[in-house]
Coordinates of C-alpha atoms in Angstrom, one line a residue:
Chain A
M1 CA 87.2 139.9 148.2
Q2 CA 90.9 140.5 147.8
R3 CA 92.4 139.9 144.3
P4 CA 94.9 137.1 145.4
L5 CA 92.0 135.3 147.1
R6 CA 89.8 135.6 144.0
I7 CA 92.6 134.3 141.8
T8 CA 93.3 131.4 144.1
L9 CA 89.6 130.5 144.4
L10 CA 89.0 130.6 140.7
T11 CA 92.1 128.5 140.0
L12 CA 91.0 125.9 142.5
V13 CA 87.5 125.7 141.1
L14 CA 88.8 125.4 137.5
A15 CA 91.2 122.6 138.6
A16 CA 88.3 120.8 140.3
L17 CA 86.2 121.1 137.2
I18 CA 89.0 119.6 135.0
W19 CA 89.3 116.8 137.5
Y20 CA 85.6 116.2 137.6
G21 CA 85.3 116.4 133.8
H22 CA 87.9 113.6 133.5
S23 CA 86.8 111.3 136.3
A24 CA 83.0 111.6 136.0
N25 CA 82.6 111.6 132.2
P26 CA 80.2 108.7 131.4
A27 CA 81.4 108.4 127.8
V28 CA 83.1 105.1 127.0
T29 CA 86.3 105.5 125.0
L30 CA 88.1 103.2 122.7
R31 CA 90.9 102.9 125.3
D32 CA 88.3 101.7 127.9
C33 CA 87.0 99.1 125.4
L34 CA 90.4 97.7 124.5
A35 CA 91.5 97.6 128.1
D36 CA 88.5 95.5 129.1
P37 CA 86.9 93.9 125.9
G38 CA 84.6 91.6 127.7
R39 CA 82.9 94.3 129.7
Y40 CA 82.3 96.5 126.7
E41 CA 81.2 93.9 124.2
G42 CA 78.4 95.4 122.0
R43 CA 78.8 98.8 123.5
R44 CA 78.0 101.7 121.2
I45 CA 80.8 104.3 121.2
T46 CA 81.6 107.5 119.5
L47 CA 85.1 108.2 118.1
A48 CA 85.3 111.9 117.3
T49 CA 88.4 113.4 118.8
E50 CA 91.5 113.4 116.5
V51 CA 90.5 110.3 114.7
T52 CA 92.4 109.7 111.4
V53 CA 92.0 107.0 108.7
V54 CA 95.0 104.8 108.3
Q55 CA 93.9 102.5 105.6
T56 CA 90.7 101.7 103.7
W57 CA 89.2 98.7 101.9
P58 CA 85.7 98.5 100.2
D59 CA 84.2 96.9 103.3
S60 CA 86.3 98.2 106.2
L61 CA 88.9 100.7 107.4
I62 CA 91.6 101.1 110.0
V63 CA 91.4 104.3 112.2
H64 CA 93.9 105.8 114.6
Q65 CA 93.1 107.7 117.8
A66 CA 95.6 108.8 120.4
G67 CA 98.1 106.0 119.7
L68 CA 95.5 103.3 119.2
K69 CA 94.7 101.6 115.9
V70 CA 91.5 99.7 115.4
K71 CA 89.8 97.9 112.5
V72 CA 86.3 99.2 111.7
I73 CA 84.0 96.8 109.8
G74 CA 81.8 98.8 107.4
P75 CA 82.1 100.8 104.2
P76 CA 84.4 103.7 104.5
G77 CA 82.5 105.8 101.9
D78 CA 84.7 108.4 100.4
A79 CA 87.0 108.7 103.5
R80 CA 90.6 108.5 102.4
P81 CA 93.8 107.6 104.4
G82 CA 95.1 110.5 106.3
E83 CA 91.8 112.2 106.6
Y84 CA 90.1 113.1 109.9
V85 CA 86.8 111.3 110.5
S86 CA 84.3 110.9 113.3
L87 CA 82.3 107.7 113.7
I88 CA 79.7 105.8 115.8
A89 CA 80.3 102.1 116.1
R90 CA 79.7 99.0 118.2
F91 CA 82.6 97.5 120.0
R92 CA 83.3 93.8 119.4
S93 CA 85.9 92.0 121.4
P94 CA 88.7 91.5 121.3
G95 CA 89.3 94.7 119.4
R96 CA 87.3 95.7 116.4
L97 CA 84.3 98.0 115.7
E98 CA 81.1 97.6 113.7
L99 CA 80.5 100.9 111.9
E100 CA 77.1 102.5 112.3
A101 CA 77.8 106.1 111.1
L102 CA 80.8 107.8 109.7
H103 CA 81.5 111.5 108.9
P104 CA 84.7 112.5 107.0
A105 CA 85.8 115.8 108.5
R106 CA 87.2 117.1 105.3
G107 CA 88.6 120.5 105.8
R108 CA 89.6 120.0 109.5
R109 CA 93.3 120.5 108.7
A110 CA 92.5 123.8 106.9
K111 CA 90.4 124.8 109.8
I112 CA 93.2 124.3 112.3
V113 CA 95.7 126.2 110.1
W114 CA 93.3 129.1 109.5
S115 CA 92.5 129.3 113.2
I116 CA 96.1 130.3 113.9
L117 CA 95.7 133.5 112.0
P118 CA 93.2 135.2 114.4
L119 CA 95.3 134.2 117.4
L120 CA 98.4 135.8 115.9
L121 CA 96.4 139.0 115.1
L122 CA 95.0 139.0 118.6
A123 CA 98.5 138.7 120.1
F124 CA 99.8 141.4 117.9
F125 CA 97.0 143.9 118.7
W126 CA 97.1 142.9 122.4
L127 CA 100.8 143.7 122.7
A128 CA 100.2 147.0 120.9
A129 CA 97.4 148.0 123.2
Y130 CA 98.5 146.6 126.6
R131 CA 101.8 146.2 128.5
F132 CA 102.3 143.9 131.4
D133 CA 103.2 145.4 134.7
C134 CA 105.4 142.7 136.3
R135 CA 105.4 144.4 139.7
R136 CA 101.6 144.5 140.0
F137 CA 101.1 141.5 137.8
Y138 CA 98.4 142.9 135.5
W139 CA 98.0 144.2 131.9
E140 CA 97.5 147.9 131.7
E141 CA 96.6 150.0 128.7
R142 CA 99.4 151.7 126.8
Q143 CA 98.7 155.5 127.0
R144 CA 98.1 156.0 123.3
C145 CA 95.3 153.5 123.3
R146 CA 93.3 155.0 126.1
T147 CA 90.0 156.6 125.1
S148 CA 88.8 157.6 128.5
Chain B
M1 CA 83.7 124.6 116.8
P2 CA 83.7 126.7 113.6
D3 CA 87.2 127.9 112.7
L4 CA 88.5 130.9 114.7
V5 CA 88.3 133.2 111.6
T6 CA 84.5 132.7 111.6
H7 CA 84.3 133.3 115.3
G8 CA 86.5 136.4 114.8
F9 CA 84.3 137.7 112.0
A10 CA 81.2 137.4 114.1
A11 CA 82.9 139.2 116.9
W12 CA 84.2 141.9 114.5
L13 CA 80.6 142.5 113.3
L14 CA 79.5 143.2 116.9
V15 CA 82.4 145.3 118.3
R16 CA 83.7 147.2 115.3
P17 CA 81.7 150.3 116.1
Q18 CA 84.0 153.0 117.7
R19 CA 82.1 153.0 121.0
W20 CA 83.4 149.5 121.7
R21 CA 87.0 150.4 121.0
R22 CA 88.2 150.1 124.6
V23 CA 86.8 146.6 125.1
R24 CA 87.2 145.3 121.6
L25 CA 90.3 143.2 122.2
L26 CA 88.9 141.8 125.5
F27 CA 85.7 140.8 123.6
F28 CA 87.9 139.1 120.9
L29 CA 89.8 137.3 123.8
G30 CA 86.5 136.0 125.2
T31 CA 85.4 134.9 121.7
F32 CA 88.6 132.8 121.2
L33 CA 89.0 131.7 124.9
P34 CA 87.0 128.5 124.9
D35 CA 89.1 127.2 122.0
I36 CA 92.4 128.6 123.2
I37 CA 92.2 126.8 126.5
S38 CA 91.0 123.4 125.1
R39 CA 91.9 122.8 121.5
P40 CA 95.7 123.0 121.5
I41 CA 95.9 120.5 124.4
Y42 CA 94.0 117.7 122.7
I43 CA 95.4 118.5 119.2
L44 CA 99.0 118.3 120.4
F45 CA 98.4 115.7 123.2
P46 CA 95.4 113.5 122.2
H47 CA 96.0 111.3 125.3
W48 CA 94.9 114.2 127.5
Q49 CA 91.6 114.7 125.8
G50 CA 89.8 113.5 128.9
Y51 CA 91.1 116.5 130.8
T52 CA 89.8 119.0 128.2
V53 CA 86.2 117.9 128.4
A54 CA 85.4 120.5 131.1
M55 CA 87.3 123.3 129.3
H56 CA 85.0 123.7 126.4
T57 CA 81.9 124.3 128.5
P58 CA 80.2 127.6 129.3
L59 CA 80.7 127.5 133.0
F60 CA 84.4 126.7 132.8
A61 CA 85.0 129.2 130.1
L62 CA 83.2 132.0 132.0
L63 CA 85.2 131.2 135.2
C64 CA 88.3 131.2 133.1
G65 CA 87.3 134.6 131.7
L66 CA 86.8 136.0 135.2
L67 CA 90.3 134.7 136.1
A68 CA 91.7 136.4 133.0
A69 CA 90.0 139.6 133.9
E70 CA 91.9 139.6 137.3
F71 CA 95.0 140.2 135.3
M72 CA 93.8 143.5 133.9
T73 CA 94.4 146.9 135.5
P74 CA 91.8 147.6 138.2
D75 CA 90.1 150.4 136.3
L76 CA 89.5 148.0 133.4
R77 CA 88.7 144.9 135.4
R78 CA 84.9 145.3 135.5
C79 CA 84.8 146.1 131.8
A80 CA 87.0 143.1 131.1
R81 CA 84.8 140.7 133.0
L82 CA 81.7 141.8 131.0
A83 CA 83.5 142.0 127.6
I84 CA 85.3 138.6 128.0
S85 CA 82.0 137.0 129.2
A86 CA 80.1 138.5 126.3
G87 CA 82.7 137.2 123.9
I88 CA 82.5 133.7 125.4
L89 CA 78.7 133.7 125.0
L90 CA 79.0 134.7 121.4
H91 CA 81.5 131.7 120.9
F92 CA 79.0 129.2 122.4
G93 CA 76.2 130.8 120.4
L94 CA 78.0 129.9 117.2
D95 CA 79.0 126.5 118.5
L96 CA 75.3 125.7 119.3
M97 CA 74.5 125.8 115.6
Q98 CA 76.8 122.9 114.8
S99 CA 76.3 119.2 114.2
H100 CA 78.3 116.3 115.6
L101 CA 78.2 112.6 115.4
G102 CA 77.3 111.5 118.9
D103 CA 77.4 114.0 121.7
G104 CA 78.1 117.7 121.0
Y105 CA 79.0 120.1 123.8
Y106 CA 78.0 119.7 127.5
W107 CA 76.2 123.0 128.0
F108 CA 75.2 122.4 131.6
F109 CA 78.5 120.8 132.8
P110 CA 79.1 119.9 135.6
F111 CA 75.4 119.6 136.4
S112 CA 74.4 117.5 133.4
W113 CA 76.1 115.3 130.8
R114 CA 73.3 115.9 128.3
S115 CA 74.2 117.8 125.1
Y116 CA 72.2 119.6 122.5
E117 CA 72.9 121.4 119.3
L118 CA 70.9 122.8 116.4
G119 CA 72.7 120.8 113.8
W120 CA 72.8 123.4 111.1
F121 CA 76.4 122.7 109.8
W122 CA 79.4 120.4 110.5
P123 CA 82.3 122.0 112.5
E124 CA 84.7 122.1 109.5
A125 CA 82.0 123.4 107.0
T126 CA 82.7 127.1 107.8
V127 CA 86.2 126.9 106.5
V128 CA 85.1 127.5 102.9
W129 CA 83.8 130.9 103.9
V130 CA 87.0 132.1 105.5
P131 CA 88.3 133.9 102.4
L132 CA 85.0 135.8 102.2
W133 CA 85.2 136.8 105.9
L134 CA 88.8 138.0 105.5
A135 CA 87.9 139.9 102.3
I136 CA 85.0 141.7 104.0
I137 CA 87.1 142.6 107.1
T138 CA 90.1 143.8 105.0
T139 CA 87.9 145.9 102.6
A140 CA 85.8 147.4 105.4
E141 CA 88.9 148.3 107.5
A142 CA 90.6 149.8 104.5
V143 CA 87.5 151.9 103.6
L144 CA 87.2 153.0 107.3
A145 CA 90.9 153.9 107.5
W146 CA 90.6 155.9 104.2
R147 CA 87.5 157.7 105.4
G148 CA 89.2 158.5 108.7
R149 CA 92.2 160.0 107.0
H150 CA 90.1 162.1 104.7
S151 CA 87.8 163.4 107.5
A152 CA 90.8 164.3 109.6
A153 CA 92.3 166.2 106.7

């Protein structure tokens, strides 16, 4: 198979998978619940992606996810405002959650910051080892790196 | 995911031997690829998280690795396919050990929405080991460079 055809085919398949992952995902999100509270009354949902604590009280907390804020009824444990958390809760209309389980993701910010270092190192060594041939549109080894 | 330093350390242990020199960077690229293509999107644009569900799955990452290999010089392309794919498999091997509240990763996407994980540690737990991994790599690389200079002399 020719290279342009392979690139086109792979790109189309990847695009289709992204579309399918978005449209067919059975998980119910907080946005789904708030958009149609009656339909999702009592539904168990997981909030795990980029969820931060806004405020805490001894028996409840407010969390933020993707521009949405929601009150969660249940003890926040040792989660503090500003921290990342993941939680499982039941949705109660019109717009609150009953907490079932909560995990403070302490160290997530440090994880994100540390994770930049390997990417910078990879970029540095990559550019030292390869150069991009703009005419043929591929990376080729710089001569001094070749071992065969 | 564990942090990328931990992923990088695992990759370094495997491909540091001299015989892997030519494919080392490609292996590292594969090791980081599942997170490179998915994490920045939903960290910077949380509203788009739904579109990243597919990206951190083995099939998507392997196809993405094959696509990346197409942008390598022809004599390196076959090596690149293998090395990037092996790196991706190492990445998911480490991710399999994690624990999440609710669903973990969808290993058989797009054929199944079931997830499974070993639950040995939380995703952010590995960050406390990062200084140790960096110290081991730095010391070992310094010793190897020193030995290389002395044996050459």
